[in-house]
């Protein structure tokens, strides 16, 4: 279980998060949702200490994250940022850098690391493209390569900042299905999503934010049906049921 | 689970490194054997076996060609590795040691040294090294004050370079003798190199390259972008400043005895990337070998083209570097909007 208590974050003396508290259950997909600029990415970045000034208590299984070195933190939490470089290296080399936190003297990757990479590439379905340059992959394949890097990092928690951005519909579903598999395997997945229908289908736990605060939390249907959704987005979610379950669309 | 790394990729990389090492050795042998003095190969071989002596061949070998070859190998390796590190750290293929103030800092220090009437070789070398390091230190401080982002390092470098060049121009305007005395330094070359001047710089260059070779994974992770590097546990700002300091050390030590050798730090990393790829584990040693060989061949050409007169190696490299840089710009224009 990863938890945040009374988190305050400031950029250039302007407070962005005003006492955010939330808990992200183990082996589940937790989704942070809210309007642009409400502090979702900042909350996610706080968990990997990527914010300039912060106060509050962040714990993973009871251990204060502030006591971990960057290397120790990277062995426990993987983070996929929203914007990523397209480095001039092969897919395999990129994924191998997922093992960077485990490097020790003499600063060279070992066979065990390369085995983890092979497993991660197979899991995301990129084994055949391992020798291809990143710049020669499609957007969906690059996303998978970065996901493989996060898997090679072998952490309990994976943070994904809008993992479906820039992906076509098929790749969006594929990415979310893989997130579901990771959660089923016991990993704690925390991601930022905007699409209500995807949230309804994939999120086990939702944290709704607005203006640097948590408005409400709960399961996806409860949060999407709440009054706070209207307050946060000024839209009206509509629900309908088909043979494969509940669906949602949004009316302005 | 089988290891995916194909043995053919590994052996190709190893072959390329062996090829670069062979090029380096060949360039060194040619630079030692060929020259305008007309000393025969047999006499040089004899002088090599007998050690330093008073014969013409021994004097040419031990006091001119060997130190000169060592200097060109070291300067080429140091500048090439420095350029490769800077290009990786700043994610900018058009960056070179000059971008972090190396040349401007060294140029100012040498001009100031000459303006005060200190022309001793050791003093000029020491001043140029200290000037290069001080300029880089200023750039790193500016970058650190603004979170050491790639852009601020480049902009900081441009600003510091402009300030230092202004001071240098003021000095050489006020003290014309300083301009004349620093000409050798400004064009770059190896005609005044000797063992005493070379030794401290050689230690710094070899140690610097060894440290960079140990940090190639850090260098690659840094080039993935700040957020990804941070998420992988790298202390980004600290590592960027460490790498820039190492690059400054390598370039500063090279400039201290070779003067300003234009474009080596730009051309060689580009050639190396095209040949062996962008994986720092191979790129850095390959750059060191290719850079050493390239500068040594340029030095040989500069001695032979107008023999018995000598064209400073720095001028020859600028002749090569200018067109290459233009080609690079045109090629980028093709690729980028």
XYZ file of C-alpha atoms in Angstrom:
589
model
C 0.000 0.000 0.000
C 1.334 3.405 -0.966
C -0.116 6.392 0.833
C 0.114 10.166 0.832
C -0.793 12.292 3.836
C -1.230 16.066 3.823
C 0.966 16.652 0.775
C 1.816 20.266 -0.016
C 3.897 21.067 -3.104
C 5.110 24.452 -4.300
C 6.719 25.659 -7.522
C 8.408 29.056 -7.376
C 6.723 29.808 -4.046
C 3.249 29.163 -5.500
C 1.506 26.263 -3.766
C 0.194 23.722 -6.285
C -1.032 20.980 -3.945
C -2.873 21.998 -0.791
C -2.836 19.061 1.602
C -3.512 16.086 -0.655
C -4.134 12.781 1.113
C -4.752 9.500 -0.709
C -4.069 5.769 -0.490
C -3.326 3.491 -3.431
C -4.138 -0.176 -2.739
C -1.728 -2.952 -3.648
C -2.450 -5.061 -6.750
C -5.012 -2.560 -8.058
C -5.219 0.100 -10.747
C -5.643 3.495 -9.123
C -6.521 6.387 -11.412
C -5.906 10.053 -10.719
C -8.422 12.158 -12.643
C -9.300 15.814 -12.769
C -9.201 18.887 -14.982
C -5.932 20.114 -16.528
C -3.653 21.816 -14.024
C -5.384 20.345 -10.954
C -2.173 18.706 -9.680
C -2.454 15.096 -10.904
C 1.017 14.968 -12.466
C 2.489 16.840 -9.502
C 0.987 14.242 -7.150
C 2.504 11.456 -9.229
C 5.882 13.201 -9.433
C 5.858 13.740 -5.665
C 5.894 9.983 -5.181
C 9.261 9.813 -6.958
C 10.449 13.076 -5.398
C 10.536 14.994 -8.652
C 9.166 18.224 -7.217
C 11.226 21.126 -5.907
C 9.526 21.805 -2.561
C 7.186 19.474 -0.753
C 5.948 18.609 2.708
C 3.813 15.741 3.902
C 4.257 12.055 4.591
C 4.597 9.569 1.737
C 4.909 5.931 2.664
C 5.223 2.605 0.880
C 4.236 -0.359 3.059
C 4.763 1.855 6.082
C 8.249 3.003 5.067
C 8.781 6.740 4.665
C 9.775 7.317 1.014
C 11.803 10.332 2.122
C 14.320 8.029 3.797
C 15.181 6.234 0.525
C 18.039 7.254 -1.744
C 17.093 7.952 -5.400
C 18.546 4.555 -6.331
C 16.579 2.720 -3.613
C 13.425 4.584 -4.627
C 13.935 3.564 -8.280
C 14.156 -0.074 -7.167
C 10.665 0.225 -5.624
C 8.749 2.678 -7.821
C 8.922 2.947 -11.619
C 7.680 6.126 -13.281
C 6.706 6.595 -16.918
C 6.626 10.337 -17.593
C 4.166 11.788 -20.083
C 6.764 13.171 -22.476
C 9.752 11.038 -23.308
C 12.791 11.369 -25.524
C 13.269 9.217 -28.590
C 16.886 8.273 -27.922
C 19.199 7.151 -30.708
C 19.593 3.653 -29.226
C 18.104 0.213 -29.782
C 14.988 -1.025 -28.002
C 17.028 -3.582 -26.091
C 19.487 -0.946 -24.883
C 16.653 1.298 -23.708
C 15.010 -1.522 -21.783
C 18.386 -2.509 -20.323
C 18.571 0.937 -18.715
C 15.569 -0.158 -16.643
C 18.188 -2.135 -14.712
C 20.218 1.021 -14.022
C 19.087 1.298 -10.366
C 20.579 -2.157 -9.728
C 24.005 -1.338 -11.206
C 26.876 -1.768 -8.818
C 30.633 -1.968 -9.259
C 32.017 -2.271 -11.975
C 29.032 -0.380 -13.397
C 28.287 -2.969 -16.069
C 25.014 -4.821 -16.687
C 25.122 -8.524 -15.817
C 23.513 -11.619 -17.310
C 20.724 -11.428 -14.730
C 19.905 -7.912 -16.000
C 19.848 -9.061 -19.629
C 17.540 -11.944 -18.671
C 15.111 -9.498 -17.049
C 15.221 -7.417 -20.232
C 14.422 -10.439 -22.388
C 11.455 -11.255 -20.124
C 10.161 -7.682 -20.236
C 10.477 -7.489 -24.029
C 8.639 -10.767 -24.403
C 5.892 -9.594 -22.044
C 5.208 -6.447 -24.096
C 5.609 -8.349 -27.380
C 8.710 -6.554 -28.646
C 11.194 -9.449 -28.632
C 11.354 -9.442 -32.425
C 12.142 -5.727 -32.504
C 14.820 -5.750 -29.801
C 17.592 -4.714 -32.201
C 15.582 -1.948 -33.881
C 16.388 1.712 -33.218
C 13.811 3.548 -31.077
C 13.429 6.238 -33.734
C 12.270 3.564 -36.201
C 9.337 2.422 -34.025
C 5.730 3.587 -34.163
C 4.284 5.582 -31.257
C 2.591 2.494 -29.840
C 5.758 0.433 -30.062
C 7.772 3.162 -28.345
C 5.231 3.235 -25.540
C 5.603 -0.519 -25.190
C 9.392 -0.197 -25.143
C 9.196 2.308 -22.282
C 6.721 0.041 -20.487
C 9.216 -2.806 -20.906
C 11.872 -0.554 -19.375
C 9.599 0.043 -16.374
C 8.998 -3.720 -16.116
C 12.722 -4.440 -16.251
C 13.010 -2.053 -13.321
C 11.164 -4.788 -11.384
C 9.348 -2.543 -8.893
C 6.271 -3.039 -6.731
C 4.702 0.198 -7.936
C 4.375 1.583 -11.471
C 3.335 5.181 -12.066
C 2.072 6.138 -15.532
C 1.403 9.751 -16.490
C -1.272 9.637 -19.207
C 0.001 6.393 -20.781
C -2.606 6.470 -23.567
C -1.766 9.949 -24.875
C -0.749 9.986 -28.560
C -1.887 6.353 -29.011
C -4.568 5.195 -31.425
C -7.647 3.453 -30.011
C -6.285 -0.078 -30.445
C -2.996 0.787 -28.763
C -4.828 2.618 -25.971
C -6.781 -0.520 -25.108
C -3.666 -2.654 -25.419
C -1.787 -0.379 -23.008
C -4.656 -0.437 -20.499
C -4.987 -4.226 -20.804
C -1.297 -4.535 -19.982
C -1.784 -2.280 -16.965
C -4.598 -4.618 -15.879
C -2.293 -7.634 -16.239
C 0.355 -5.912 -14.127
C -2.196 -5.226 -11.384
C -3.398 -8.834 -11.577
C 0.240 -9.879 -11.089
C 0.238 -7.961 -7.800
C 1.801 -4.675 -8.860
C 0.345 -1.387 -7.688
C -0.471 0.647 -10.797
C -1.177 4.352 -10.446
C -2.020 6.250 -13.618
C -3.508 9.464 -14.857
C -6.404 9.056 -17.288
C -8.907 11.474 -18.809
C -11.340 9.257 -20.685
C -14.361 8.473 -18.488
C -15.203 5.241 -20.335
C -11.652 3.903 -19.895
C -11.720 4.887 -16.224
C -15.015 3.080 -15.745
C -13.601 -0.072 -17.336
C -10.088 -0.216 -15.986
C -9.881 1.673 -12.684
C -10.279 -0.194 -9.410
C -9.899 2.957 -7.395
C -10.311 6.584 -8.481
C -9.034 9.792 -6.914
C -10.804 12.866 -8.267
C -8.812 16.101 -7.945
C -9.472 19.768 -8.609
C -7.442 22.888 -7.831
C -4.747 21.047 -5.934
C -7.114 19.147 -3.657
C -8.769 15.721 -3.558
C -12.527 16.128 -4.099
C -13.533 12.518 -3.617
C -12.258 8.953 -3.871
C -13.867 5.562 -4.371
C -14.602 2.979 -7.038
C -14.961 4.244 -10.597
C -18.762 4.180 -10.829
C -19.241 5.925 -7.488
C -16.810 8.718 -8.373
C -18.150 9.168 -11.916
C -21.728 9.396 -10.584
C -20.767 11.827 -7.816
C -21.733 15.473 -7.614
C -18.026 16.321 -7.416
C -17.565 15.255 -11.056
C -19.877 18.061 -12.155
C -18.067 20.457 -9.835
C -14.661 19.472 -11.224
C -15.420 19.293 -14.952
C -18.708 21.126 -15.356
C -20.021 18.255 -17.481
C -22.782 15.693 -17.127
C -21.717 12.015 -17.346
C -24.431 9.755 -18.741
C -24.572 6.015 -18.136
C -26.106 3.142 -20.062
C -25.879 -0.587 -19.722
C -25.243 -3.215 -22.423
C -24.603 -6.960 -22.298
C -20.921 -6.363 -21.478
C -21.596 -3.986 -18.601
C -21.956 -0.340 -17.699
C -20.796 2.396 -20.103
C -20.391 6.110 -19.847
C -20.373 9.084 -22.169
C -20.142 12.747 -21.384
C -22.532 15.534 -22.261
C -21.434 19.153 -22.000
C 15.341 -17.025 -20.935
C 18.007 -16.521 -23.556
C 20.096 -13.436 -23.703
C 18.931 -11.354 -26.666
C 22.210 -9.638 -27.352
C 23.401 -11.206 -30.553
C 27.003 -12.269 -30.715
C 27.300 -10.740 -34.192
C 26.517 -7.260 -32.786
C 29.115 -7.732 -30.068
C 31.762 -8.988 -32.466
C 31.039 -6.161 -34.925
C 31.586 -3.631 -32.138
C 34.795 -5.383 -31.080
C 36.053 -5.437 -34.671
C 35.372 -1.730 -35.087
C 37.251 -0.964 -31.870
C 40.183 -3.084 -33.045
C 40.065 -1.258 -36.391
C 40.144 2.123 -34.638
C 43.056 0.959 -32.477
C 44.888 -0.136 -35.635
C 44.223 3.289 -37.216
C 45.605 4.992 -34.097
C 48.758 2.859 -34.121
C 49.255 3.341 -37.864
C 48.877 7.117 -37.577
C 51.388 7.176 -34.713
C 53.904 5.045 -36.633
C 53.580 7.218 -39.738
C 53.929 10.417 -37.697
C 57.082 9.055 -36.101
C 58.590 7.730 -39.340
C 57.775 10.494 -41.810
C 58.991 14.060 -41.827
C 60.917 16.754 -43.685
C 64.290 16.023 -42.049
C 65.261 13.201 -44.397
C 66.287 10.867 -41.567
C 66.043 7.256 -42.757
C 63.781 4.659 -41.180
C 66.811 2.560 -40.325
C 68.401 5.439 -38.431
C 65.164 6.082 -36.543
C 64.864 2.390 -35.619
C 68.453 2.389 -34.413
C 67.789 5.526 -32.354
C 64.686 3.941 -30.861
C 66.609 0.864 -29.725
C 69.536 2.879 -28.349
C 67.445 5.381 -26.380
C 67.925 9.176 -26.139
C 71.284 10.220 -27.589
C 73.070 13.012 -29.433
C 72.794 11.766 -33.005
C 70.526 13.658 -35.378
C 68.131 10.706 -35.625
C 67.993 10.281 -31.823
C 67.352 13.982 -31.248
C 64.621 14.061 -33.874
C 63.001 10.881 -32.562
C 63.180 11.431 -28.797
C 62.816 15.198 -28.569
C 60.594 16.020 -31.547
C 58.603 13.213 -33.106
C 57.787 11.040 -30.081
C 56.593 13.919 -27.847
C 54.782 15.426 -30.808
C 53.057 12.165 -31.660
C 52.139 11.565 -28.033
C 50.760 15.105 -27.889
C 48.625 14.716 -31.003
C 47.305 11.340 -29.816
C 46.421 12.729 -26.387
C 44.921 15.988 -27.655
C 42.840 14.163 -30.247
C 41.591 11.600 -27.751
C 40.904 14.209 -25.063
C 39.050 16.628 -27.335
C 37.043 13.898 -29.083
C 35.893 12.315 -25.811
C 35.170 15.756 -24.392
C 33.043 16.593 -27.447
C 31.170 13.279 -27.292
C 30.397 13.787 -23.596
C 29.188 17.354 -24.130
C 27.002 16.355 -27.079
C 25.435 13.560 -25.040
C 24.942 15.595 -21.881
C 23.403 18.546 -23.722
C 21.532 16.303 -26.216
C 22.871 18.589 -28.924
C 24.915 17.133 -31.764
C 26.244 20.556 -32.681
C 27.758 21.169 -29.254
C 31.523 20.985 -28.724
C 33.983 21.882 -25.940
C 33.821 25.540 -27.019
C 30.157 25.663 -25.978
C 31.067 25.404 -22.280
C 33.647 28.184 -22.518
C 36.826 26.102 -22.896
C 38.353 28.091 -25.751
C 37.240 31.487 -24.487
C 38.522 30.801 -20.968
C 41.838 29.426 -22.150
C 42.209 32.254 -24.703
C 41.655 34.929 -22.066
C 44.089 33.341 -19.635
C 46.800 33.035 -22.293
C 46.271 36.619 -23.487
C 46.433 37.863 -19.882
C 49.542 35.774 -19.236
C 51.267 37.241 -22.309
C 50.088 40.762 -21.485
C 51.896 40.489 -18.137
C 55.031 39.476 -20.015
C 55.007 35.852 -18.898
C 55.915 33.870 -21.986
C 57.315 30.720 -20.351
C 55.859 27.611 -21.938
C 54.793 26.107 -18.602
C 53.127 29.360 -17.562
C 51.125 29.636 -20.788
C 50.096 25.971 -20.536
C 49.070 26.319 -16.898
C 47.205 29.547 -17.575
C 45.267 28.065 -20.489
C 44.243 25.051 -18.399
C 43.160 27.183 -15.466
C 41.345 29.577 -17.795
C 39.456 26.732 -19.464
C 38.458 25.207 -16.124
C 37.429 28.575 -14.643
C 35.225 29.362 -17.641
C 33.531 25.974 -17.424
C 33.111 26.416 -13.695
C 31.309 29.708 -14.359
C 29.035 28.000 -16.900
C 28.274 25.172 -14.458
C 27.462 27.675 -11.673
C 25.081 29.554 -13.975
C 23.485 26.243 -14.976
C 23.225 25.033 -11.377
C 21.510 28.251 -10.296
C 18.850 27.476 -12.871
C 18.480 23.722 -12.231
C 21.174 22.700 -14.769
C 18.768 22.200 -17.642
C 20.325 21.543 -21.033
C 19.179 24.843 -22.460
C 20.551 26.907 -19.606
C 23.937 25.200 -19.902
C 24.119 26.185 -23.586
C 22.852 29.713 -22.956
C 25.156 30.079 -19.954
C 28.053 28.947 -22.151
C 27.198 31.497 -24.833
C 26.952 34.300 -22.261
C 30.185 33.400 -20.454
C 32.018 32.992 -23.793
C 30.837 36.417 -24.972
C 32.013 38.076 -21.737
C 35.410 36.358 -21.773
C 36.015 37.084 -25.463
C 35.240 40.744 -24.842
C 37.883 40.864 -22.102
C 40.395 39.031 -24.343
C 39.845 41.473 -27.200
C 40.272 44.384 -24.796
C 43.588 42.947 -23.600
C 44.997 42.324 -27.084
C 43.872 45.799 -28.189
C 45.547 47.463 -25.224
C 48.658 45.234 -25.305
C 49.409 44.333 -28.962
C 52.370 42.173 -27.898
C 49.919 39.833 -26.181
C 48.159 39.271 -29.508
C 51.429 38.363 -31.222
C 52.590 36.137 -28.387
C 49.328 34.218 -28.251
C 49.080 33.526 -31.998
C 50.527 30.016 -31.633
C 47.940 29.225 -29.003
C 45.067 30.637 -31.051
C 45.766 28.571 -34.178
C 46.684 25.387 -32.309
C 49.423 22.889 -33.137
C 52.192 20.756 -31.727
C 55.391 22.456 -32.841
C 56.315 23.654 -29.344
C 55.355 20.536 -27.400
C 57.902 18.939 -25.068
C 57.802 16.209 -22.451
C 57.709 18.573 -19.478
C 54.710 20.407 -20.841
C 52.979 17.224 -21.855
C 53.280 15.054 -18.747
C 50.765 16.689 -16.356
C 48.219 17.086 -19.169
C 48.759 13.468 -20.251
C 47.967 12.212 -16.740
C 44.785 14.303 -16.607
C 43.640 13.189 -20.074
C 44.257 9.474 -19.490
C 42.619 9.588 -16.035
C 39.697 11.621 -17.405
C 39.050 9.183 -20.242
C 39.223 6.245 -17.803
C 36.617 7.867 -15.521
C 34.314 8.677 -18.459
C 34.616 5.055 -19.632
C 33.426 3.939 -16.181
C 30.416 6.258 -16.349
C 29.119 5.391 -19.825
C 25.841 3.948 -18.494
C 25.248 7.136 -16.504
C 25.920 9.106 -19.693
C 23.382 7.065 -21.653
C 20.733 7.283 -18.921
C 21.262 11.052 -18.792
C 20.546 11.250 -22.513
C 17.107 9.626 -21.985
C 15.853 12.958 -20.630
C 15.723 14.442 -17.145
C 12.457 12.833 -16.009
C 13.326 9.319 -17.166
C 16.877 9.583 -15.812
C 15.565 10.768 -12.452
C 13.006 7.939 -12.390
C 15.876 5.486 -12.891
C 17.584 6.782 -9.764
C 20.164 9.090 -11.334
C 20.911 12.382 -9.582
C 20.489 14.307 -12.808
C 21.880 17.770 -12.021
C 24.847 16.343 -10.122
C 25.715 13.896 -12.911
C 25.335 16.555 -15.613
C 27.718 18.863 -13.757
C 30.153 15.986 -13.128
C 30.150 15.119 -16.826
C 30.636 18.742 -17.866
C 33.530 19.049 -15.423
C 35.130 15.889 -16.841
C 34.648 17.225 -20.379
C 36.247 20.524 -19.343
C 39.146 18.686 -17.721
C 39.814 16.709 -20.912
C 39.499 19.681 -23.254
C 41.302 22.066 -20.904
C 44.243 19.685 -20.539
C 44.390 19.245 -24.344
C 44.202 22.968 -25.037
C 46.972 23.618 -22.496
C 49.631 22.118 -24.776
C 47.960 22.050 -28.207
C 46.188 25.419 -28.241
C 42.754 25.797 -29.785
C 42.219 22.881 -32.189
C 38.999 23.801 -33.891
C 36.336 21.246 -34.688
C 38.023 18.086 -33.328
C 35.472 17.898 -30.541
C 32.707 18.267 -33.121
C 33.867 16.212 -36.114
C 35.184 13.110 -34.407
C 32.118 12.294 -32.254
C 29.979 12.625 -35.390
C 32.197 10.303 -37.407
C 32.313 7.871 -34.494
C 28.525 7.813 -34.039
C 28.041 7.084 -37.722
C 30.462 4.187 -37.580
C 29.803 2.517 -34.218
C 26.443 3.916 -33.052
C 25.366 5.929 -30.038
C 25.923 3.426 -27.223
C 28.395 5.229 -24.962
C 30.053 1.993 -23.856
C 31.497 1.724 -27.355
C 31.282 5.332 -28.499
C 33.607 6.781 -25.871
C 36.577 4.398 -26.373
C 36.007 4.558 -30.140
C 36.080 8.371 -30.018
C 39.328 8.294 -28.035
C 40.984 6.003 -30.607
C 39.559 7.764 -33.668
C 40.267 11.251 -32.272
C 43.869 10.387 -31.443
C 44.417 8.903 -34.905
C 42.635 11.736 -36.730
C 44.604 14.547 -35.062
C 47.871 12.652 -35.540
C 47.172 12.231 -39.255
C 46.288 15.944 -39.479
C 49.555 16.795 -37.731
C 51.464 14.587 -40.162
C 49.733 16.238 -43.128
C 50.404 19.696 -41.731
C 54.142 18.875 -41.579
C 54.352 17.256 -45.003
C 52.051 19.267 -47.305
C 54.301 22.362 -47.450
C 57.524 20.709 -46.220
C 59.982 21.966 -45.131
C 57.509 24.623 -43.948
C 54.840 23.636 -41.458
C 51.189 24.535 -41.508
C 49.821 24.569 -37.924
C 47.633 21.517 -37.406
C 44.844 23.720 -36.032
C 44.554 25.545 -39.366
C 44.378 22.296 -41.319
C 41.672 21.012 -39.000
C 39.652 24.179 -39.486
C 39.954 23.692 -43.253
C 38.450 20.243 -42.771
C 36.050 21.221 -40.001
C 34.426 24.204 -41.737
C 33.102 22.267 -44.754
C 32.117 19.367 -42.505
C 30.107 21.672 -40.281
C 28.325 23.177 -43.304
C 27.542 19.663 -44.551
C 26.150 18.836 -41.131
C 23.906 21.898 -41.134
C 22.604 21.102 -44.606
C 21.934 17.529 -43.581
C 19.998 18.656 -40.513
C 17.964 20.996 -42.704
C 16.938 17.992 -44.806
C 15.720 16.135 -41.738
C 14.149 18.853 -39.645
C 11.355 21.314 -40.355
